[in-house]
Coordinates of C-alpha atoms in Angstrom, one line a residue:
X137 CA 88.8 14.9 156.9
X138 CA 92.4 15.7 156.7
X139 CA 92.4 14.7 153.0
X140 CA 89.5 17.1 152.3
X141 CA 91.3 20.0 154.1
X142 CA 94.5 19.3 152.2
X143 CA 92.5 19.3 148.9
X144 CA 90.9 22.6 149.7
X145 CA 94.3 24.2 150.6
X146 CA 95.7 22.9 147.3
X147 CA 92.8 24.4 145.4
X148 CA 93.1 27.7 147.2
X149 CA 96.8 27.8 146.5
X150 CA 96.2 27.0 142.9
X151 CA 93.7 29.8 142.7
X152 CA 96.2 32.2 144.2
X153 CA 98.9 31.1 141.8
X154 CA 96.5 31.5 138.9
X155 CA 95.5 35.0 140.1
X156 CA 99.1 36.0 140.6
X157 CA 100.0 34.7 137.2
X158 CA 97.2 36.7 135.7
X159 CA 98.3 39.8 137.5
X160 CA 101.9 39.3 136.5
X161 CA 100.8 38.6 132.9
X162 CA 98.7 41.8 132.9
X163 CA 101.6 43.8 134.3
X164 CA 103.9 42.3 131.7
X165 CA 101.4 43.1 129.0
X166 CA 101.0 46.7 130.1
X167 CA 104.7 47.4 130.8
X168 CA 106.3 45.4 128.1
X169 CA 103.9 44.3 125.3
X170 CA 101.5 47.3 125.2
X171 CA 103.6 49.9 126.9
X172 CA 103.9 52.1 123.7
X173 CA 100.1 51.9 123.2
X174 CA 99.4 53.0 126.8
X175 CA 102.0 55.7 126.6
X176 CA 100.3 57.2 123.6
X177 CA 96.9 57.0 125.2
X178 CA 98.2 58.7 128.3
X179 CA 99.8 61.5 126.2
X180 CA 96.5 61.9 124.4
X181 CA 94.7 62.3 127.7
X182 CA 97.3 64.7 129.1
X183 CA 98.4 66.5 125.9
X184 CA 96.4 68.2 123.2
X185 CA 97.3 69.5 119.8
X186 CA 95.1 72.3 118.5
X187 CA 95.2 74.2 115.2
X188 CA 93.9 77.8 115.3
X189 CA 93.0 79.7 112.1
X190 CA 95.4 82.6 111.8
X191 CA 94.1 86.1 112.3
X192 CA 93.1 87.7 109.0
X193 CA 94.9 90.9 108.3
X194 CA 93.1 94.3 108.3
X195 CA 92.6 96.6 105.3
X196 CA 93.4 100.3 105.7
X197 CA 93.2 103.4 103.5
X198 CA 96.3 105.4 102.8
X199 CA 95.9 107.3 106.0
X200 CA 95.4 104.3 108.3
X201 CA 91.6 104.4 108.5
X202 CA 90.2 100.9 108.9
X203 CA 88.2 99.6 106.0
X204 CA 88.1 95.9 107.0
X205 CA 89.1 94.2 110.2
X206 CA 88.5 91.1 112.3
X207 CA 86.5 91.4 115.6
X208 CA 87.4 88.6 118.0
X209 CA 84.5 86.9 120.0
X210 CA 83.9 83.7 121.9
X211 CA 81.3 81.0 122.2
X212 CA 80.6 79.6 125.7
X213 CA 79.6 75.9 125.8
X214 CA 78.2 74.2 128.9
X215 CA 78.2 70.5 130.0
X216 CA 75.2 70.6 132.4
X217 CA 76.0 67.3 134.1
X218 CA 79.3 68.7 135.2
X219 CA 77.9 71.8 136.8
X220 CA 77.9 71.2 140.6
X221 CA 75.7 74.1 141.7
X222 CA 73.7 75.7 138.8
X223 CA 72.3 78.6 140.9
X224 CA 75.7 79.6 142.3
X225 CA 77.3 79.3 138.9
X226 CA 74.6 81.4 137.3
X227 CA 75.1 84.1 139.9
X228 CA 78.9 84.3 139.2
X229 CA 78.3 84.5 135.4
X230 CA 75.5 87.0 135.6
X231 CA 77.6 90.3 135.9
X232 CA 80.1 89.0 133.3
X233 CA 77.6 88.0 130.7
X234 CA 75.2 90.9 131.4
X235 CA 72.2 88.5 131.9
X236 CA 69.9 87.7 134.8
X237 CA 71.1 84.8 136.8
X238 CA 67.8 83.1 136.3
X239 CA 68.1 83.3 132.5
X240 CA 71.6 81.8 132.7
X241 CA 70.3 79.0 135.0
X242 CA 67.5 78.3 132.6
X243 CA 69.9 78.0 129.6
X244 CA 72.1 75.6 131.6
X245 CA 69.2 73.4 132.5
X246 CA 67.8 73.4 129.0
X247 CA 71.1 72.3 127.5
X248 CA 71.6 68.7 126.5
X249 CA 75.0 67.0 126.7
X250 CA 76.9 70.0 125.3
X251 CA 75.3 73.3 124.2
X252 CA 76.2 76.9 123.4
X253 CA 74.7 79.3 125.9
X254 CA 76.5 82.5 124.6
X255 CA 77.8 83.3 121.1
X256 CA 79.3 86.8 121.1
X257 CA 81.4 87.2 124.3
X258 CA 84.3 89.6 124.1
X259 CA 87.8 88.7 124.9
X260 CA 87.5 90.6 128.2
X261 CA 84.4 88.6 129.1
X262 CA 86.2 85.4 128.2
X263 CA 89.1 86.2 130.5
X264 CA 86.7 87.1 133.3
X265 CA 84.9 83.7 132.9
X266 CA 88.2 81.9 133.1
X267 CA 89.1 83.8 136.3
X268 CA 85.8 83.2 137.9
X269 CA 86.4 79.5 138.7
X270 CA 83.2 78.3 137.1
X271 CA 84.9 76.3 134.3
X272 CA 86.3 73.7 136.7
X273 CA 89.2 71.4 136.6
X274 CA 89.6 67.9 135.2
X275 CA 86.4 67.5 133.2
X276 CA 85.4 71.2 132.8
X277 CA 81.8 72.3 133.1
X278 CA 82.3 75.1 130.5
X279 CA 84.3 75.5 127.4
X280 CA 85.3 78.7 125.5
X281 CA 85.8 78.7 121.8
X282 CA 87.6 81.7 120.2
X283 CA 86.2 82.9 116.9
X284 CA 86.4 86.0 114.8
X285 CA 84.1 87.8 112.3
X286 CA 84.9 90.2 109.5
X287 CA 83.8 93.7 110.1
X288 CA 83.6 96.6 107.7
X289 CA 83.4 99.9 109.7
X290 CA 82.6 102.0 106.6
X291 CA 79.6 99.8 105.6
X292 CA 79.3 100.5 101.9
X293 CA 82.4 102.8 101.8
X294 CA 84.7 101.6 99.0
X295 CA 82.7 98.3 98.8
X296 CA 83.7 97.5 95.3
X297 CA 87.4 98.0 96.1
X298 CA 87.6 96.4 99.5
X299 CA 85.4 93.5 98.6
X300 CA 84.1 90.8 101.0
X301 CA 85.4 87.9 102.9
X302 CA 83.2 85.0 104.1
X303 CA 83.6 81.6 105.8
X304 CA 84.2 78.4 104.0
X305 CA 84.2 75.2 106.1
X306 CA 87.3 76.1 108.1
X307 CA 88.4 79.7 107.5
X308 CA 87.6 83.1 106.1
X309 CA 88.3 83.5 102.4
X310 CA 88.1 86.5 100.1
X311 CA 85.1 86.5 97.8
X312 CA 85.4 89.9 96.1
X313 CA 87.7 92.9 95.6
X314 CA 91.0 93.2 97.5
X315 CA 89.8 90.6 100.0
X316 CA 89.9 88.1 97.1
X317 CA 92.9 89.4 95.1
X318 CA 95.2 89.6 98.2
X319 CA 93.6 86.7 100.1
X320 CA 96.9 84.8 100.6
X321 CA 98.7 87.6 102.3
X322 CA 95.7 88.7 104.3
X323 CA 95.1 85.1 105.6
X324 CA 98.5 83.9 106.6
X325 CA 99.1 80.3 108.0
X326 CA 97.3 78.5 110.8
X327 CA 98.8 78.5 114.3
X328 CA 99.5 75.0 115.9
X329 CA 99.5 74.8 119.7
X330 CA 100.7 71.8 121.9
X331 CA 98.9 71.8 125.3
X332 CA 99.2 69.7 128.4
X333 CA 97.2 69.1 131.6
X334 CA 98.6 68.6 135.1
X335 CA 97.3 66.2 137.7
X336 CA 94.5 68.6 138.6
X337 CA 93.4 68.9 135.0
X338 CA 94.7 72.5 134.6
X339 CA 95.9 73.2 131.1
X340 CA 99.0 75.0 130.0
X341 CA 100.7 75.5 126.6
X342 CA 103.9 73.5 126.1
X343 CA 104.8 74.9 122.7
X344 CA 103.4 77.1 119.9
X345 CA 104.7 76.7 116.4
X346 CA 105.2 80.2 114.9
X347 CA 103.4 81.0 111.7
X348 CA 105.8 80.5 108.8
X349 CA 103.8 83.1 106.8
X350 CA 101.9 85.3 109.2
X351 CA 99.0 87.5 108.1
X352 CA 99.7 90.9 106.8
X353 CA 97.7 94.1 107.0
X354 CA 97.1 95.8 103.6
X355 CA 97.2 99.5 103.0
X356 CA 95.4 100.9 99.9
X357 CA 96.0 104.1 98.0
X358 CA 92.4 105.0 98.5
X359 CA 91.7 108.1 100.6
X360 CA 88.5 107.4 102.7
X361 CA 87.5 111.1 102.7
X362 CA 87.8 111.4 98.9
X363 CA 86.1 108.0 98.5
X364 CA 83.1 109.3 100.5
X365 CA 83.0 112.5 98.5
X366 CA 82.9 110.6 95.2
X367 CA 80.3 108.1 96.4
X368 CA 78.1 111.0 97.7
X369 CA 78.1 112.7 94.3
X370 CA 77.4 109.5 92.4
X371 CA 74.5 108.8 94.6
X372 CA 73.2 112.3 94.1
X373 CA 73.5 112.3 90.3
X374 CA 71.9 108.9 90.0
X375 CA 68.9 110.0 92.0
X376 CA 68.5 113.4 90.4
X377 CA 68.8 112.0 86.9
X378 CA 66.9 108.8 87.5
X379 CA 69.9 107.0 86.0
X380 CA 70.6 103.3 86.0
X381 CA 74.1 103.7 87.5
X382 CA 77.2 105.8 87.7
X383 CA 80.9 105.3 88.1
X384 CA 84.0 107.4 88.8
X385 CA 87.7 107.1 89.2
X386 CA 89.9 109.7 90.8
X387 CA 93.7 109.3 90.3
X388 CA 97.0 111.0 90.8
X389 CA 98.5 111.5 87.3
X390 CA 102.2 111.5 88.5
X391 CA 101.9 108.3 90.5
X392 CA 99.0 106.4 89.1
X393 CA 97.6 106.0 92.6
X394 CA 93.9 105.6 92.7
X395 CA 92.5 107.9 95.4
X396 CA 88.9 106.9 94.9
X397 CA 87.1 104.3 92.8
X398 CA 83.3 104.2 93.2
X399 CA 80.1 102.9 91.6
X400 CA 76.4 103.5 92.4
X401 CA 74.4 101.5 93.2
X402 CA 76.6 99.9 95.8
X403 CA 76.3 97.3 98.7
X404 CA 76.8 97.5 102.4
X405 CA 79.6 95.0 103.2
X406 CA 78.0 94.2 106.6
X407 CA 75.0 92.6 104.9
X408 CA 76.7 91.9 101.5
X409 CA 74.7 88.7 100.7
X410 CA 71.4 90.5 100.7
X411 CA 72.3 92.6 97.7
X412 CA 71.8 91.8 94.0
X413 CA 74.7 91.4 91.6
X414 CA 73.9 94.8 90.0
X415 CA 75.0 96.5 93.3
X416 CA 78.1 94.3 93.7
X417 CA 79.6 94.8 90.3
X418 CA 82.7 97.0 90.1
X419 CA 81.8 98.7 86.8
X420 CA 85.0 100.7 86.7
X421 CA 87.0 97.6 85.8
X422 CA 84.4 95.0 84.7
X423 CA 82.2 97.0 82.4
X424 CA 83.2 98.4 79.0
X425 CA 81.4 101.1 77.1
X426 CA 81.9 103.3 74.0
X427 CA 83.4 106.5 75.3
X428 CA 82.1 108.8 72.6
X429 CA 83.5 112.3 72.5
X430 CA 85.7 111.9 75.6
X431 CA 87.8 109.8 73.2
X432 CA 88.4 112.8 71.0
X433 CA 91.1 113.7 73.5
X434 CA 93.2 110.8 72.2
X435 CA 92.4 111.4 68.6
X436 CA 93.7 114.9 69.1
X437 CA 96.8 113.5 70.9
X438 CA 97.7 111.3 67.9
X439 CA 97.2 114.1 65.4
X440 CA 99.2 116.6 67.4
X441 CA 101.9 114.2 68.2
X442 CA 102.4 113.3 64.5
X443 CA 102.3 117.0 63.5
X444 CA 99.2 116.5 61.4
X445 CA 97.2 119.3 62.8
X446 CA 97.6 122.8 64.4
X447 CA 95.1 124.4 66.8
X448 CA 94.3 127.1 64.3
X449 CA 93.9 124.7 61.3
X450 CA 90.4 125.0 59.8
X451 CA 87.9 122.4 58.7
X452 CA 84.7 122.8 56.8
X453 CA 82.0 120.9 58.9
X454 CA 79.5 120.4 56.0
X455 CA 76.7 122.1 57.9
X456 CA 76.0 119.0 60.0
X457 CA 76.0 116.1 57.5
X458 CA 79.0 114.2 56.2
X459 CA 79.4 110.8 54.4
X460 CA 82.4 108.5 54.7
X461 CA 81.8 105.8 52.1
X462 CA 78.2 104.8 52.7
X463 CA 78.1 105.9 56.3
X464 CA 76.6 109.3 57.3
X465 CA 77.9 111.1 60.3
X466 CA 76.2 114.1 61.9
X467 CA 76.8 117.0 64.2
X468 CA 74.4 118.3 66.8
X469 CA 74.4 121.6 65.0
X470 CA 75.1 122.9 61.5
X471 CA 78.6 124.1 61.8
X472 CA 80.4 125.8 58.9
X473 CA 84.1 126.2 59.1
X474 CA 85.8 125.7 62.5
X475 CA 89.4 125.8 63.7
X476 CA 90.6 122.5 65.3
X477 CA 90.4 124.3 68.7
X478 CA 86.8 125.1 68.0
X479 CA 86.2 121.5 66.8
X480 CA 87.1 120.3 70.3
X481 CA 85.3 123.0 72.1
X482 CA 82.1 122.4 70.3
X483 CA 82.7 118.7 70.0
X484 CA 82.1 118.5 66.2
X485 CA 82.1 114.9 65.0
X486 CA 82.6 116.0 61.4
X487 CA 85.5 118.3 62.2
X488 CA 87.2 115.5 64.2
X489 CA 86.6 112.9 61.4
X490 CA 88.0 115.3 58.8
X491 CA 91.1 116.0 60.9
X492 CA 91.7 112.3 61.5
X493 CA 91.7 111.6 57.7
X494 CA 95.3 112.7 57.7
X495 CA 96.2 110.0 60.2
X496 CA 97.2 106.5 59.0
X497 CA 94.8 103.9 60.5
X498 CA 97.6 101.6 61.7
X499 CA 99.4 104.5 63.3
X500 CA 96.2 105.6 65.0
X501 CA 95.8 102.1 66.5
X502 CA 99.4 102.2 67.7
X503 CA 98.5 105.3 69.8
X504 CA 95.3 103.7 71.0
X505 CA 97.2 100.6 72.3
X506 CA 100.1 102.7 73.7
X507 CA 97.5 104.6 75.8
X508 CA 96.4 101.3 77.4
X509 CA 93.2 100.5 75.5
X510 CA 92.6 96.9 74.6
X511 CA 94.4 95.4 77.6
X512 CA 94.1 95.1 81.3
X513 CA 95.6 97.8 83.5
X514 CA 96.9 95.2 85.9
X515 CA 95.2 96.8 88.9
X516 CA 94.8 94.4 91.9
X517 CA 91.1 93.8 91.4
X518 CA 89.3 90.6 90.2
X519 CA 87.3 90.5 87.0
X520 CA 89.1 93.3 85.1
X521 CA 88.3 93.2 81.4
X522 CA 90.6 94.0 78.4
X523 CA 88.0 96.2 76.8
X524 CA 87.6 95.8 73.0
X525 CA 89.5 97.2 70.0
X526 CA 88.0 97.8 66.6
X527 CA 88.8 95.7 63.6
X528 CA 90.1 98.1 61.0
X529 CA 90.5 95.6 58.1
X530 CA 87.0 95.8 56.8
X531 CA 85.9 99.3 55.7
X532 CA 89.0 100.9 57.3
X533 CA 87.9 104.5 56.5
X534 CA 84.5 104.1 58.2
X535 CA 86.0 102.3 61.2
X536 CA 88.7 105.0 61.6
X537 CA 86.1 107.7 61.4
X538 CA 84.0 106.0 64.0
X539 CA 87.0 105.4 66.3
X540 CA 88.0 109.1 66.0
X541 CA 84.8 110.1 67.8
X542 CA 84.8 107.2 70.3
X543 CA 82.6 104.6 68.7
X544 CA 83.5 101.0 67.7
X545 CA 85.8 100.7 70.8
X546 CA 85.0 99.3 74.2
X547 CA 86.9 100.8 77.2
X548 CA 86.6 100.6 81.0
X549 CA 86.3 103.7 83.1
X550 CA 89.7 102.9 84.7
X551 CA 91.4 102.6 81.3
X552 CA 90.1 106.0 80.2
X553 CA 91.0 107.7 83.4
X554 CA 94.5 106.3 83.1
X555 CA 94.9 107.6 79.6
X556 CA 93.6 111.1 80.6
X557 CA 96.1 111.1 83.5
X558 CA 98.9 110.5 80.9
X559 CA 97.9 113.8 79.2
X560 CA 98.0 115.5 82.5
X561 CA 101.4 114.0 83.3
X562 CA 103.2 115.6 80.4
X563 CA 102.6 112.5 78.1
X564 CA 103.9 109.9 80.6
X565 CA 101.4 107.1 81.4
X566 CA 101.8 105.6 84.9
X567 CA 99.9 102.3 85.3
X568 CA 97.2 102.6 88.0
X569 CA 97.9 101.2 91.4
X570 CA 95.5 100.5 94.3
X571 CA 97.8 99.0 96.9
X572 CA 100.5 100.9 98.8
X573 CA 101.9 97.8 100.5
X574 CA 101.4 95.5 103.4
X575 CA 102.8 95.2 107.0
X576 CA 103.4 92.1 109.1
X577 CA 102.5 91.7 112.8
X578 CA 106.2 92.4 113.5
X579 CA 106.1 95.7 111.7
X580 CA 108.0 94.7 108.6
X581 CA 106.8 96.8 105.6
X582 CA 106.4 95.2 102.1
X583 CA 105.8 97.8 99.5
X584 CA 104.2 96.8 96.2
X585 CA 106.6 96.8 93.2
X586 CA 106.6 100.2 91.5
X587 CA 104.7 100.3 88.2
X588 CA 106.8 101.2 85.2
X589 CA 105.9 104.6 83.6
X590 CA 106.1 104.9 79.8
X591 CA 105.9 107.9 77.5
X592 CA 103.0 107.7 75.1
X593 CA 103.0 111.2 73.6
X594 CA 105.6 114.0 73.5
X595 CA 105.6 116.5 76.4
X596 CA 104.9 119.4 73.9
X597 CA 101.9 117.5 72.6
X598 CA 100.5 117.1 76.1
X599 CA 101.0 120.8 76.8
X600 CA 99.2 121.8 73.6
X601 CA 96.4 119.4 74.1
X602 CA 96.0 120.6 77.7
X603 CA 95.5 124.1 76.4
X604 CA 92.9 122.9 73.9
X605 CA 91.0 121.0 76.6
X606 CA 91.1 124.0 78.9
X607 CA 89.3 125.8 76.2
X608 CA 86.5 123.2 76.3
X609 CA 85.9 124.1 79.9
X610 CA 86.3 127.8 79.5
X611 CA 84.3 128.3 76.3
X612 CA 82.8 125.0 75.1
X613 CA 80.6 122.1 76.2
X614 CA 82.4 121.6 79.5
X615 CA 81.6 124.9 81.1
X616 CA 79.8 123.2 84.0
X617 CA 83.0 121.4 85.0
X618 CA 84.7 124.7 86.0
X619 CA 85.9 124.8 89.6
X620 CA 86.0 128.3 91.2
X621 CA 89.6 129.4 91.6
X622 CA 91.2 126.6 89.6
X623 CA 92.1 126.0 85.9
X624 CA 90.5 122.8 84.6
X625 CA 91.0 120.9 81.4
X626 CA 88.7 118.2 80.1
X627 CA 86.2 116.9 77.6
X628 CA 82.5 116.0 77.7
X629 CA 80.9 112.9 76.2
X630 CA 77.3 111.9 75.4
X631 CA 77.3 108.5 73.9
X632 CA 74.6 106.3 72.5
X633 CA 74.5 103.2 74.6
X634 CA 74.8 99.9 72.8
X635 CA 72.4 97.4 74.4
X636 CA 73.1 93.7 73.9
X637 CA 70.5 92.1 71.7
X638 CA 68.9 95.4 70.8
X639 CA 71.8 97.6 69.4
X640 CA 71.5 101.3 69.7
X641 CA 67.7 101.3 69.6
X642 CA 66.5 99.4 72.6
X643 CA 62.8 98.6 72.9
X644 CA 62.5 101.0 75.9
X645 CA 63.9 103.9 73.9
X646 CA 67.4 105.3 73.2
X647 CA 69.9 105.0 76.1
X648 CA 73.0 107.1 76.7
X649 CA 76.2 107.4 78.7
X650 CA 76.8 110.9 79.9
X651 CA 80.4 111.5 80.9
X652 CA 83.2 114.0 81.7
X653 CA 86.9 113.4 81.9
X654 CA 89.4 116.0 83.0
X655 CA 92.2 117.1 85.3
X656 CA 93.5 120.0 87.3
X657 CA 94.9 122.4 88.3
X658 CA 96.3 123.0 84.8
X659 CA 99.4 124.6 86.1
X660 CA 100.4 121.4 88.0
X661 CA 97.9 118.6 87.6
X662 CA 97.4 116.8 90.9
X663 CA 94.1 115.0 90.1
X664 CA 92.5 113.3 87.1
X665 CA 88.9 112.3 87.2
X666 CA 86.3 110.6 85.1
X667 CA 82.6 110.6 85.9
X668 CA 80.3 108.3 83.8
X669 CA 76.5 108.2 84.2
X670 CA 74.7 105.3 82.7
X671 CA 71.3 105.9 81.1
X672 CA 70.1 109.2 82.7
X673 CA 66.3 109.4 82.3
X674 CA 65.4 112.9 83.6
X675 CA 65.3 116.0 81.4
X676 CA 68.8 115.8 80.1
X677 CA 71.1 113.2 78.6
X678 CA 74.2 115.3 78.0
X679 CA 77.6 114.9 79.6
X680 CA 78.0 118.7 79.9
X681 CA 74.8 119.0 81.9
X682 CA 74.9 115.8 84.0
X683 CA 78.5 114.5 84.5
X684 CA 80.3 117.9 84.3
X685 CA 78.6 119.4 87.4
X686 CA 79.3 116.2 89.4
X687 CA 83.0 116.5 88.2
X688 CA 83.1 120.1 89.4
X689 CA 81.7 119.3 92.9
X690 CA 84.1 116.3 93.4
X691 CA 87.2 118.3 92.3
X692 CA 86.3 121.3 94.4
X693 CA 86.0 119.2 97.5
X694 CA 89.1 117.2 96.6
X695 CA 91.2 120.3 96.2
X696 CA 90.0 121.5 99.6
X697 CA 90.6 118.2 101.3
X698 CA 94.1 117.9 99.8
X699 CA 94.9 121.5 100.5
X700 CA 95.8 122.2 96.9
X701 CA 96.2 126.0 96.6
X702 CA 94.0 127.8 94.0
X703 CA 95.4 129.4 90.9
X704 CA 96.2 133.1 90.9
X705 CA 96.0 133.7 87.1
X706 CA 93.4 136.3 86.3
X707 CA 92.0 134.1 83.5
X708 CA 90.5 131.6 86.0
X709 CA 86.7 131.6 85.8
X710 CA 85.4 132.1 89.3
X711 CA 81.9 130.7 88.8
X712 CA 80.6 127.8 86.8
X713 CA 78.6 128.7 83.7
X714 CA 75.8 127.0 81.7
X715 CA 76.6 123.6 80.2
X716 CA 76.1 125.0 76.8
X717 CA 75.8 122.5 74.0
X718 CA 73.7 119.6 73.0
X719 CA 75.1 116.3 71.8
X720 CA 76.5 115.5 68.4
X721 CA 74.9 112.9 66.2
X722 CA 76.0 109.4 65.3
X723 CA 74.7 107.2 62.5
X724 CA 71.3 106.2 63.6
X725 CA 70.9 108.9 66.2
X726 CA 72.6 111.4 68.6
X727 CA 76.2 110.8 69.7
X728 CA 78.4 112.2 72.3
X729 CA 80.0 115.4 73.3

């Protein structure tokens, strides 16, 4: 018996020794062998590193009106198994969320392991939920996720300029317009936060790594009021004339700042994806067209600058028909002899072609290029085209004749407005600019580099040409562009539209561009404006009857908005008159005044 007892004692002792050895080995393993592994696991449980997408910068007009901004909102997730008292929790959340307690309780019960029960909570609501005590400690019953969405307060206002930002897998990215072109400075860098939890599970931030390159707010040269005026008039002219589209650019000649840039049709940025590409296209920089008779401004500029013509110099206009080599050019009316001033006022193709015969073709092209045609303006918008220059090597006389009246060349509305602004600015071309600058969250201002002006024609040439273009508005085809109380200079255009695959004679009938380009007040030009209407299909097709009245209304409202005082000269026409003329003819059909 004694032997059995001793054996049992030995066995029990051995078991205690083995157990103690196991415990000691486990402690040794935890504290010595795997100490680093457990330290890391403990840190992972107590500490948390999160990366938050940086706030995207806002976009403002020149006066600080918001055109694009981020609206912060929160999602509320629930872990139903962790909610101790669903009814009590629902009662606490009800006044915060603006929902019946029963509905909140239903959502909690319906949820699985983790589910969203609210998606658009404001920051105030999120703070109230945190303060209510419902989230819990340790393993929280609720979780808030901060998000943001892009908002465009103006809807379609300046849509083609502002553009659109959408989400990729992780962040908002610019898709169109300034949102795309300046995406890097609008976006900034992500924010990294290091968080810890105490013994009760309450979280607190240990450290936040500052953004090396924080987002910046962008300020445009666009004036929201002027933008609205221009868009309103484009919408009206498209509807009244049953036109395919219309575009306009309003610019300060002395600075190159674009005050309004618009197209119709357009798209509401709040529901951008629903619109077709036709409504999203910024025609002012993406589309090129043959400018027709508005280009006679630059033919006249080259002739005057070279001393090859005088306003009173007379040209026989062949009673409406004229041949250059084997190409026939026509006028809208049988003109006899006209002075160069009258050639512009009546928009005679033949008179312009005859005057341009004195200008060397290569020299002519130098002026065309100097005025900015055939290359991008450099404006901060995606998709800008170079336009297209004519090839003068084959049949140079015919090509020069066509170019002199605005055919055989492709220009964008922005290029043409910029060149017209150079005439208004005493012959100095200032490249167009759309962005004033950007501002960091700390208030640091970063202005955009100033564009470099360049002289393209002599100041005297610009003054003489301005006088001739004022005559177009006072006595010629541009009478409907007159603005009561102000002296205006400009030129009409009615251009046969070249349709890809069909030429100038499309199956549905001839199509036209009706346009007017001008500036004012003549005494001190503050604004330059181009209005182009694509394929008007009502009673008229003429720039003097379609685009010129829209030009007049836009300029009148713009002068009033900018408080530009009226002229005092007695020669100012106080009321707009009839449009006057019909379009000139181009080989194969009518062409533009």
